[in-house]
Short mmCIF file of C-alpha atoms and ligand atoms in Angstrom, two decimals:
data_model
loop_
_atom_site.label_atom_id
_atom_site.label_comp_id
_atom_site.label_asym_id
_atom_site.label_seq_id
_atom_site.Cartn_x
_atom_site.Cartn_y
_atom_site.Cartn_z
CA UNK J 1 211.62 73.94 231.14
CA UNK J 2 214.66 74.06 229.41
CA UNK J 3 218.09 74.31 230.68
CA UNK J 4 220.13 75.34 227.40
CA UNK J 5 217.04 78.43 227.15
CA UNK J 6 217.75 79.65 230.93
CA UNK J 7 219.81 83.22 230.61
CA UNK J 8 223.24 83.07 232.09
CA UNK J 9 225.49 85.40 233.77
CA UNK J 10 229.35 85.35 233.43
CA UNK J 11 230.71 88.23 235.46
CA UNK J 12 227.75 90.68 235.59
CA UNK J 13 227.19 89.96 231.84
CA UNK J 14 223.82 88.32 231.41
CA UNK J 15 222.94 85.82 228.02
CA UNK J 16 219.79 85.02 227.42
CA UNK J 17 220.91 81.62 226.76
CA UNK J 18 223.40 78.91 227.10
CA UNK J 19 224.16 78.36 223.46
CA UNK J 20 227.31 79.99 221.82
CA UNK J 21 228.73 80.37 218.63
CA UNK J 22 232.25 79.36 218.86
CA UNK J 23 235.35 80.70 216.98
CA UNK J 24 235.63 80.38 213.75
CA UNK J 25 238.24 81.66 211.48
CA UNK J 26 237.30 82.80 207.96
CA UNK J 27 240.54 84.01 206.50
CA UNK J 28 238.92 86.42 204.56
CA UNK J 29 240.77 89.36 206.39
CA UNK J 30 243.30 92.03 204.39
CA UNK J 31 246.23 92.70 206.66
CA UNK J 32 243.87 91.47 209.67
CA UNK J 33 241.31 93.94 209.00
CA UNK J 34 237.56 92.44 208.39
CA UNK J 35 236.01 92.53 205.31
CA UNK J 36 232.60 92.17 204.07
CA UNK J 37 232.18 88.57 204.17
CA UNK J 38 232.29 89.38 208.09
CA UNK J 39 229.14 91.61 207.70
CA UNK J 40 227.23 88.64 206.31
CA UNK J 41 228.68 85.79 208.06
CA UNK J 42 228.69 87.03 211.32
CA UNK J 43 224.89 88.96 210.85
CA UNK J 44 224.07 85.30 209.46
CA UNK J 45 224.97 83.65 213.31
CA UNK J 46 224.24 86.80 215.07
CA UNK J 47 220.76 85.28 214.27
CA UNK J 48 221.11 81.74 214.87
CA UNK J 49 219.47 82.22 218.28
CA UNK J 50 222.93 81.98 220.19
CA UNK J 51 222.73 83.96 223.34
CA UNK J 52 227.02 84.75 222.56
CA UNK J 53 228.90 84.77 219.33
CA UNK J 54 232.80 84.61 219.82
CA UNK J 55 234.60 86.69 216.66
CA UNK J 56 236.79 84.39 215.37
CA UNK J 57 240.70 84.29 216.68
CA UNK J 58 241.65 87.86 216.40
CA UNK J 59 245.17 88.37 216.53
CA UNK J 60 246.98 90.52 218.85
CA UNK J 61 250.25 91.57 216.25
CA UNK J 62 250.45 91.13 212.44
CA UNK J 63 253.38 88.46 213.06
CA UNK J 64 250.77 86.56 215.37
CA UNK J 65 248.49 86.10 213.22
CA UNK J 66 247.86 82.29 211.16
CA UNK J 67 247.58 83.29 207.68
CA UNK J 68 247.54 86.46 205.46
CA UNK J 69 243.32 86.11 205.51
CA UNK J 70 243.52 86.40 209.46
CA UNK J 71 241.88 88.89 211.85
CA UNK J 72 243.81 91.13 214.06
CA UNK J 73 243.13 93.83 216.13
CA UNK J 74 246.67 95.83 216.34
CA UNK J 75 245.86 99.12 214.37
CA UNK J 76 243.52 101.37 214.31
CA UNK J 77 242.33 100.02 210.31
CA UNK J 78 241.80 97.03 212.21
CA UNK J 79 239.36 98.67 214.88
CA UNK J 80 237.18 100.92 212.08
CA UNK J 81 236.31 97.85 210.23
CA UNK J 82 235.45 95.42 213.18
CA UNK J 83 233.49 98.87 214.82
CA UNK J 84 231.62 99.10 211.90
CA UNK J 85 230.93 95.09 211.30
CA UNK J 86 229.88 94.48 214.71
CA UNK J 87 227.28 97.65 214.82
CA UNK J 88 225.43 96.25 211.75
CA UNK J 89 225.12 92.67 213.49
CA UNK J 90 223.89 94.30 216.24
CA UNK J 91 220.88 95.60 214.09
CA UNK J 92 220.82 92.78 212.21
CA UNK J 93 220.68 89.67 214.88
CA UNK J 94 219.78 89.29 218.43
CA UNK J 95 223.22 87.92 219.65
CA UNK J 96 225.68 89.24 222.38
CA UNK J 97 229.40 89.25 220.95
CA UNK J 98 232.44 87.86 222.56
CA UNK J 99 236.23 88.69 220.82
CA UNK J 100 238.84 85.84 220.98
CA UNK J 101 242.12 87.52 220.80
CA UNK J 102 245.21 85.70 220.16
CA UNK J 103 248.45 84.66 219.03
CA UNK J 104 249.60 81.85 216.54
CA UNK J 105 253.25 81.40 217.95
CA UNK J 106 254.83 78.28 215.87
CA UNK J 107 251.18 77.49 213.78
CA UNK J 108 251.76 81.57 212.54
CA UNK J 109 252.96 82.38 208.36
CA UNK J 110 250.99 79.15 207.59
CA UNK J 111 248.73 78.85 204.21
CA UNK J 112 244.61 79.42 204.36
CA UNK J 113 243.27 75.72 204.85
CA UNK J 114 241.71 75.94 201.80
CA UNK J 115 245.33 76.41 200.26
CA UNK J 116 247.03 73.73 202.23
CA UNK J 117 247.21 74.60 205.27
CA UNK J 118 251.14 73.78 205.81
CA UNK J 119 253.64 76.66 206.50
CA UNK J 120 254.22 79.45 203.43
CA UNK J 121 256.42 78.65 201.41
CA UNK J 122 259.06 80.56 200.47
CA UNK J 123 257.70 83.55 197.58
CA UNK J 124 254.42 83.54 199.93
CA UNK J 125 256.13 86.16 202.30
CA UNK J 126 256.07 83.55 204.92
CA UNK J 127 257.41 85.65 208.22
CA UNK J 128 259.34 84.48 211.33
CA UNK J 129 257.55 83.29 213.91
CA UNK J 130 258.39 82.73 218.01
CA UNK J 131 257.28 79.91 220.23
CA UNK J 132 259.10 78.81 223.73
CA UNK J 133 261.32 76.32 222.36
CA UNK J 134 262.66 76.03 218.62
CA UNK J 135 259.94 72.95 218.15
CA UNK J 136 258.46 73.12 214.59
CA UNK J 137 254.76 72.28 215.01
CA UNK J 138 255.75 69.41 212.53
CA UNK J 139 257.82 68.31 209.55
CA UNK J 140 257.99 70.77 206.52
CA UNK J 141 256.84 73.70 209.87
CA UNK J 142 258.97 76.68 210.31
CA UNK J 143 261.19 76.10 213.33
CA UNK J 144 260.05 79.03 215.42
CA UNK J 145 262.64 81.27 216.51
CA UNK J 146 263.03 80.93 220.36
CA UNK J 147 260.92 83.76 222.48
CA UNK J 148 263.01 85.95 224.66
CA UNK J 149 262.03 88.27 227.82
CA UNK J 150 261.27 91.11 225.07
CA UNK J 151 259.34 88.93 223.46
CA UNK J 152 257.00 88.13 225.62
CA UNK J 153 256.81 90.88 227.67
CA UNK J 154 255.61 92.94 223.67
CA UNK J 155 253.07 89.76 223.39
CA UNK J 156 251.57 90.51 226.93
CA UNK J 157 251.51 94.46 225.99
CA UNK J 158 249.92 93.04 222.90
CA UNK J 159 246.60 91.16 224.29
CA UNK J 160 245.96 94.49 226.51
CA UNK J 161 246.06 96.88 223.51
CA UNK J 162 243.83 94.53 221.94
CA UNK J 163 241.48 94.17 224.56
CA UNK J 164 241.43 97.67 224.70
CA UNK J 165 240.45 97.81 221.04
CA UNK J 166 237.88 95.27 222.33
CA UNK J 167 236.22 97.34 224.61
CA UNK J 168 236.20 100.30 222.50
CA UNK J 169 234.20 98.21 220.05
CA UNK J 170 231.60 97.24 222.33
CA UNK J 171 232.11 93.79 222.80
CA UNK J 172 230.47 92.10 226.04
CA UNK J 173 232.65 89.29 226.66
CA UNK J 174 236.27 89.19 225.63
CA UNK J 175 238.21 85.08 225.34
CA UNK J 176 241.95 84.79 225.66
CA UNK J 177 242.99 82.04 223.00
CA UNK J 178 245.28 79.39 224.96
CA UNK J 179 244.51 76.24 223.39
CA UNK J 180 245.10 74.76 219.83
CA UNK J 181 248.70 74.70 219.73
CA UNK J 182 248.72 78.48 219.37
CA UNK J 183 251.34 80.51 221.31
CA UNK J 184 249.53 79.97 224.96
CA UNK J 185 249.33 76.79 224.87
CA UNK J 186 252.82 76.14 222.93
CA UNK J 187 253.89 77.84 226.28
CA UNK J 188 251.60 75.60 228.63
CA UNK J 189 252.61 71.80 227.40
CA UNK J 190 255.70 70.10 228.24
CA UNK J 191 255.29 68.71 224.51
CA UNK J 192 256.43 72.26 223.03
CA UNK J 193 258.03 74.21 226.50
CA UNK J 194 261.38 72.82 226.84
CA UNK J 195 262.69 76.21 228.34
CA UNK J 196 264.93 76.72 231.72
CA UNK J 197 263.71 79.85 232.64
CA UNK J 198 261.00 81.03 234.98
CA UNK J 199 258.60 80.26 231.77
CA UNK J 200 259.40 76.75 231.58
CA UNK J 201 259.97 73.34 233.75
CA UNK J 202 257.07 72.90 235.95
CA UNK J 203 253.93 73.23 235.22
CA UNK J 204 253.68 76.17 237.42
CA UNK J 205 256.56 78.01 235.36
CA UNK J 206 254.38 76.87 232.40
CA UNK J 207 251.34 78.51 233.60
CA UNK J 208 253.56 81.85 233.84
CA UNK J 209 252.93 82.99 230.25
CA UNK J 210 249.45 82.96 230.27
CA UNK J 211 248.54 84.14 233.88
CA UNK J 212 250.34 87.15 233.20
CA UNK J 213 248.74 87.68 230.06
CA UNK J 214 245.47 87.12 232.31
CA UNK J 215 246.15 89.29 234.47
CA UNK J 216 247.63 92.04 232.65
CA UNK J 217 243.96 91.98 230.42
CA UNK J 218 241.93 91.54 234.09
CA UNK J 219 243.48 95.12 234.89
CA UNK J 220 243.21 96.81 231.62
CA UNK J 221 239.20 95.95 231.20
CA UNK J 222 236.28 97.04 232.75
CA UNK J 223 234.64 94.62 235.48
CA UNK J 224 232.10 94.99 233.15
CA UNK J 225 232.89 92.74 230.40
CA UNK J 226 232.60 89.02 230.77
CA UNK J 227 236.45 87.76 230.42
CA UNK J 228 237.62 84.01 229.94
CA UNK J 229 240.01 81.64 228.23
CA UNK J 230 239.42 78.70 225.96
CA UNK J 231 242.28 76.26 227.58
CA UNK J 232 243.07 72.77 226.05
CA UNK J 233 241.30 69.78 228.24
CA UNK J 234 244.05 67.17 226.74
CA UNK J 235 246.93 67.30 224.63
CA UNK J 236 245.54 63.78 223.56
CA UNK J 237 249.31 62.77 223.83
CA UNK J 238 251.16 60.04 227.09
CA UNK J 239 254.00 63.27 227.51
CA UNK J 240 251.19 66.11 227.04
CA UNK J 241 249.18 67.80 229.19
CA UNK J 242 246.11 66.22 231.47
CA UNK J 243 243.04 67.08 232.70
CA UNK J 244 243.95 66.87 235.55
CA UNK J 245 246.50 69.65 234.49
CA UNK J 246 243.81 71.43 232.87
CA UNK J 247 242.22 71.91 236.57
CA UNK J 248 245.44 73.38 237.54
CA UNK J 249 245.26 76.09 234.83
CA UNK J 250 241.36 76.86 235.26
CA UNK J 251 241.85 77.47 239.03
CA UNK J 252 244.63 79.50 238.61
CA UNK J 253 243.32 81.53 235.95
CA UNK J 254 239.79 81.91 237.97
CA UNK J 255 242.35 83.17 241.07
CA UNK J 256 243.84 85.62 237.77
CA UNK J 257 240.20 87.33 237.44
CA UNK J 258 238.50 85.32 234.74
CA UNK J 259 234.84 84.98 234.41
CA UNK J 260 234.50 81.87 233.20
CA UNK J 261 236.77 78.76 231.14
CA UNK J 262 235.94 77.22 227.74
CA UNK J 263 236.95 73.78 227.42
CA UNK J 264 238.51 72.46 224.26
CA UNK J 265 241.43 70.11 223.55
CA UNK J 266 244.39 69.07 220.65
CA UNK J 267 246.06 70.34 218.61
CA UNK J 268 249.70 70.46 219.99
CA UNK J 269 251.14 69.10 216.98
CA UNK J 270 250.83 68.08 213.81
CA UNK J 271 250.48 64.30 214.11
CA UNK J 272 247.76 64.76 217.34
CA UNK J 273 244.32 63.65 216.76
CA UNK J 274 241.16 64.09 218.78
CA UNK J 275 238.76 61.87 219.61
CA UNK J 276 235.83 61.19 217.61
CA UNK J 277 233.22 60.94 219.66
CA UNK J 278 230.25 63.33 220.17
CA UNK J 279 231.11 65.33 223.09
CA UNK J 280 234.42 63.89 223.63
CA UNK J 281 235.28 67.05 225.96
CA UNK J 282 232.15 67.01 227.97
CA UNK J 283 233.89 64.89 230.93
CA UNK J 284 236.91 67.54 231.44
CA UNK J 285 234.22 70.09 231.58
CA UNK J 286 232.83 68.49 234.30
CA UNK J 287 235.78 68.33 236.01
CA UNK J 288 236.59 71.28 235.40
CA UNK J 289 233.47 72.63 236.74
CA UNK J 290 233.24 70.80 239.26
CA UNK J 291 236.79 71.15 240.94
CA UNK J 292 237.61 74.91 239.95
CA UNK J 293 234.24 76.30 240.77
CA UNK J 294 234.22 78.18 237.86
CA UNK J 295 231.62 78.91 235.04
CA UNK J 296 232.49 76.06 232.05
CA UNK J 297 231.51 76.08 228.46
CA UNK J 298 232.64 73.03 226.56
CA UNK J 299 233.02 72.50 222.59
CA UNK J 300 233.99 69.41 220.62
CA UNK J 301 231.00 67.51 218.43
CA UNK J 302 228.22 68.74 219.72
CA UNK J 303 225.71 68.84 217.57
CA UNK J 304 221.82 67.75 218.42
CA UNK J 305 219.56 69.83 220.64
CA UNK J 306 218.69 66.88 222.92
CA UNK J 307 222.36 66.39 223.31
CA UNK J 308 223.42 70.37 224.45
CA UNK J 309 220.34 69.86 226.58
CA UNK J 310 221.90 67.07 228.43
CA UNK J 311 224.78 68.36 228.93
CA UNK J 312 223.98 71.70 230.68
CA UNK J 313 220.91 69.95 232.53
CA UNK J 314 223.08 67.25 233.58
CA UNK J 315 225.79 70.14 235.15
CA UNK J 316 228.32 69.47 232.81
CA UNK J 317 228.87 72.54 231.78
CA UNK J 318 227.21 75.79 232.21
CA UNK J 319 227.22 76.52 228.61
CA UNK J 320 228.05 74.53 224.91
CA UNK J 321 230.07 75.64 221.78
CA UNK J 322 228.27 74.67 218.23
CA UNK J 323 230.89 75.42 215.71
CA UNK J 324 230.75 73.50 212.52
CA UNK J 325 226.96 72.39 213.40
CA UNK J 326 226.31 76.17 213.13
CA UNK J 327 228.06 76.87 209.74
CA UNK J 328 225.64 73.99 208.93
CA UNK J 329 222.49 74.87 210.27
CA UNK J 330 222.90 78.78 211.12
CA UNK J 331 219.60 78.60 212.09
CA UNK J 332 220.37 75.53 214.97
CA UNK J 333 219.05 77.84 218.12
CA UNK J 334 215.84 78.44 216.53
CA UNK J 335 215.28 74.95 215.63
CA UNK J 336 216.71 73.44 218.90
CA UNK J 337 213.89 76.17 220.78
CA UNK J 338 211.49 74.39 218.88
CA UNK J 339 212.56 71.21 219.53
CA UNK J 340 212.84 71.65 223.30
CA UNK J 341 209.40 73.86 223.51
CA UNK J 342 211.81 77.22 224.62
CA UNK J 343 211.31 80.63 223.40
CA UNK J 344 214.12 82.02 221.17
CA UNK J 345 214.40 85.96 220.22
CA UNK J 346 213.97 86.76 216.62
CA UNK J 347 214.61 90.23 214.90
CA UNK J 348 211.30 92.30 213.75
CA UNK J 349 212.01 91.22 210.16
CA UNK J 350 212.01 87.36 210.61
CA UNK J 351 209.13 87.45 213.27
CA UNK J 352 207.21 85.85 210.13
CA UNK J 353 209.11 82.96 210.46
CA UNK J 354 206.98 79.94 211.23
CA UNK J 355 207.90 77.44 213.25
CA UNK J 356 204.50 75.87 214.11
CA UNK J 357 204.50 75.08 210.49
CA UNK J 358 207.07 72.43 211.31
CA UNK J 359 206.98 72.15 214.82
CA UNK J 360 205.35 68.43 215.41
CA UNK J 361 207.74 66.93 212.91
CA UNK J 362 210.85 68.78 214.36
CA UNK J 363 209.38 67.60 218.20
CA UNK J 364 209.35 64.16 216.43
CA UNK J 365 213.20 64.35 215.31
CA UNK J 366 214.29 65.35 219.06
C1 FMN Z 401 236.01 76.91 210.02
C2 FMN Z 401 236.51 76.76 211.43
C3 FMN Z 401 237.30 77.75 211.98
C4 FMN Z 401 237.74 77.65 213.30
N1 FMN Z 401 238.42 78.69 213.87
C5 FMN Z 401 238.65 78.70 215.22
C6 FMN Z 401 239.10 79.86 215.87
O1 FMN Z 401 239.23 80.94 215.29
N2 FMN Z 401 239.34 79.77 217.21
C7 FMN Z 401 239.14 78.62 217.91
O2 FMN Z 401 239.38 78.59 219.12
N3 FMN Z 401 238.66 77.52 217.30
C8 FMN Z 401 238.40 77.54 215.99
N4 FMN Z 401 237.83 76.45 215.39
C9 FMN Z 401 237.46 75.31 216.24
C10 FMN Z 401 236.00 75.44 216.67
O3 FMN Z 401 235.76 76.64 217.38
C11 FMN Z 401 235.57 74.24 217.52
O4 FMN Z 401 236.29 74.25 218.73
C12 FMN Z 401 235.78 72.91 216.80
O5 FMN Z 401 235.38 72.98 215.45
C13 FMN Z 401 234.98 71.79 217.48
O6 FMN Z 401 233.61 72.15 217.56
P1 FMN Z 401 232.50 71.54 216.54
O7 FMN Z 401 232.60 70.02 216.68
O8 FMN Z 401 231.19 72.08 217.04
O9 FMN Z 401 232.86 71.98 215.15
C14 FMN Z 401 237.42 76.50 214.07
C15 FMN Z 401 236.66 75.48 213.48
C16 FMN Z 401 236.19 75.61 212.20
C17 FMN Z 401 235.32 74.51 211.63
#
C-alpha cells in the first residue's frame, strides 16, 4: 500500500493524500487581484490528483507585494475575484486549497521574472520597500528603508486581515510565507537582521517577528483550518542560518499554534545558491520532524513518484511539495497513482480517462 496515497490530517483538516501543489507565483495579477489565467491554471492543478494546492504567495499589503503581476489579498476587489476563482476549481478539480499569504520586504517593487527579475527601475513605479536592516537583497536592489515599531506592528495587522479574507473564501489550510528572502525570513537570518532592538540580535529576538505574526493569525482563525509556515531549512551561507536553527523556529512556531511546517531553503540573497541535488531538503525535514514533533512537508527537486514515495514511507516527511514537476506534468498525481498501484480521485468528466491503457508501461518506468 502506498504511503504518498494514505489521507492526512493537519489540525482536524483531513487530505486524501500526501501530495501538494506548492506555491507558485504567476504574476498575472492587476493590482493583486486574480485574473483569469488563475481560473485555468489553478482548475488545471486542482486536478493533478494533489490532495492540497497552496495559492501562490498572496500578499498581505499592495507595498508587500513582488511585482505589479502579484496576488494580494488587502481589499475587498482582491477577495471577489479569488471567491469567485477558487469556487470554480472547486467544481472543476478534486483538490483541497491552502492560501500562502505574505510579504516581499527587500525582494518587493522588483520586475516579473520574465522581465528581468531585478528591482524596477525608475519610470516602472518602483515603490519603497521595508526590511529589518537597510541591506539591499543585492547590487543594483533597492536599499530597503529600515522597518520601525509601526511598521511592523501594520504588517502583523496585515497577515490577520488577510487570513481573515482567507477564511471568508473558504480555504482549508492557510501557510504563512517565512522563507525565500521575503520579509519573514529577512527578519529571521543574521545575514539580513542587523537590528538592536527586541527584533534583532539573538536568534530568539529574530524569531520575534514571525511568532507574533503566528500568533496573532492562530487567534484570528478558526481551529478549523489547517495553519502552517514554509520556513527556510538553510540559508546555504557559513554566517546564515542552520538547520539546526531551523529546529529552533519549527518548535517555537508549533508552541505558537501551527499545524504543521513546510520545509524549504535559500534565497537570502542574491548571490545564494541551492543545492542541486534531488531532494536536497529532505534531511532538514527529517530533522525537523523528528526533533519538533511536528507535521513536515518538504519541497526542493522532487520529482519521480518512486522518489515522493520514499520519502514519506521512509518518515521523512509527512508530506512532499511538486512545484515545477507539476507545471510540467499537471497530471503527476494521476500518473504517480498508477505507478504506485493507489487510487486517485478524478472529476465525473475525466472518469473516461484511461489509465490501464498505459498502465504496464508506466509500472515499467517506476
Ligand atoms: C513559477 C514558480 C513560482 C514560484 N512561486 C513561489 C511562491 O509563490 N511561493 C513560494 O513559497 N515558492 C514559490 N516557488 C518555489 C516553489 O514553490 C518550490 O519551492 C521550488 O520551485 C522548488 O520545488 P521544485 O523543485 O519542485 O520546483 C515558485 C517556483 C516556481 C517554479
Amino acid at each position: 500500500m502506498s504511503s504518498l496515497f494514505s489521507p492526512i490530517k493537519l489540525g482536524p483538516v483531513e487530505f486524501s493524500n500526501r501530495i501538494v501543489v506548492s506555491p507558485m507565483c504567476q504574476y498575472s495579477a492587476d493590482d493583486g487581484t486574480a485574473t483569469d489565467w488563475h481560473l485555468g491554471h489553478l482548475a488545471m492543478l486542482a486536478n493533478s490528483g494533489a490532495g492540497l494546492l497552496i495559492v501562490e504567495a498572496t500578499h498581505v499589503e499592495r507595498h508587500g507585494r513582488i511585482t505589479h503581476g502579484c496576488m494580494g489579498l488587502y481589499s475587498d476587489d482582491n477577495e471577489a475575484a479569488l471567491t469567485r476563482v477558487i469556487a470554480h476549481c472547486r467544481r472543476a478539480g478534486t483538490a483541497k486549497f491552502g492560501i500562502q499569504i505574505a510579504h516581499a520586504g527587500r525582494k518587493a517593487s522588483s520586475q516579473r521574472p520574465w522581465e528581468g527579475g531585478g528591482s524596477l527601475p525608475p519610470g516602472s513605479d518602483p515603490w519603497e520597500t521595508i526590511a529589518p536592516s537597510p541591506i539591499p537583497f543585492g547590487p543594483n536592489w533597492h536599499v530597503p528603508r529600515v522597518a520601525t515599531l509601526e511598521d511592523i506592528s501594520r504588517v502583523r495587522e496585515a497577515f490577520v486581515n488577510s487570513a481573515k479574507r482567507s477564511v471568508q473564501i473558504g480555504f482549508e489550510a492557510i501557510e504563512l510565507h517565512y522563507a525565500h528572502g521575503y520579509l519573514a525570513h529577512s527578519f529571521l537570518s543574521p545575514v539580513s537582521n542587523h537590528r538592536t532592538d527586541q527584533y534583532g540580535g539573538s536568534l530568539e529576538n529574530r524569531m520575534r517577528f514571525g511568532c507574533e505574526i503566528a500568533q496573532a493569525v492562530r487567534a484570528a482563525v478558526p481551529k478549523t483550518i489547517a495553519l502552517g509556515a514554509r520556513i527556510t531549512g538553510s540559508d546555504w551561507r557559513d554566517e546564515g542560518l542552520s538547520a539546526g536553527d531551523a529546529v529552533t523556529y519549527a518548535k517555537a512556531l508549533k508552541a505558537c499554534g501551527l499545524d504543521y511546517i513546510d520545509v524549504s531553503s535559500g534565497g537570502i540573497n542574491a548571490d545564494t545558491r541551492n543545492p542541486t541535488e534531488p531532494g536536497y531538503n529532505v534531511p532538514i525535514a527529517e530533522r525537523i520532524k523528528r526533533e519538533a514533533g511536528v507535521a513536515t512537508r518538504v519541497v526542493g527537486l522532487i520529482t519521480t513518484p518512486g522518489q515522493a514515495e520514499a520519502i514519506v514511507a521512509g518518515g521523512k516527511a509527512d508530506m512532499v511539495a511538486l512545484a515545477r514537476g507539476l507545471l510540467d506534468d499537471p497530471r503527476w498525481g494521476w500518473h504517480a497513482a498508477i505507478m504506485l498501484g493507489a487510487e486517485v480521485s478524478r472529476v465525473p468528466q475525466y472518469q473516461r480517462a484511461a489509465p490501464k491503457l498505459w498502465a504496464p508501461a508506466a509500472q515499467r518506468r517506476a
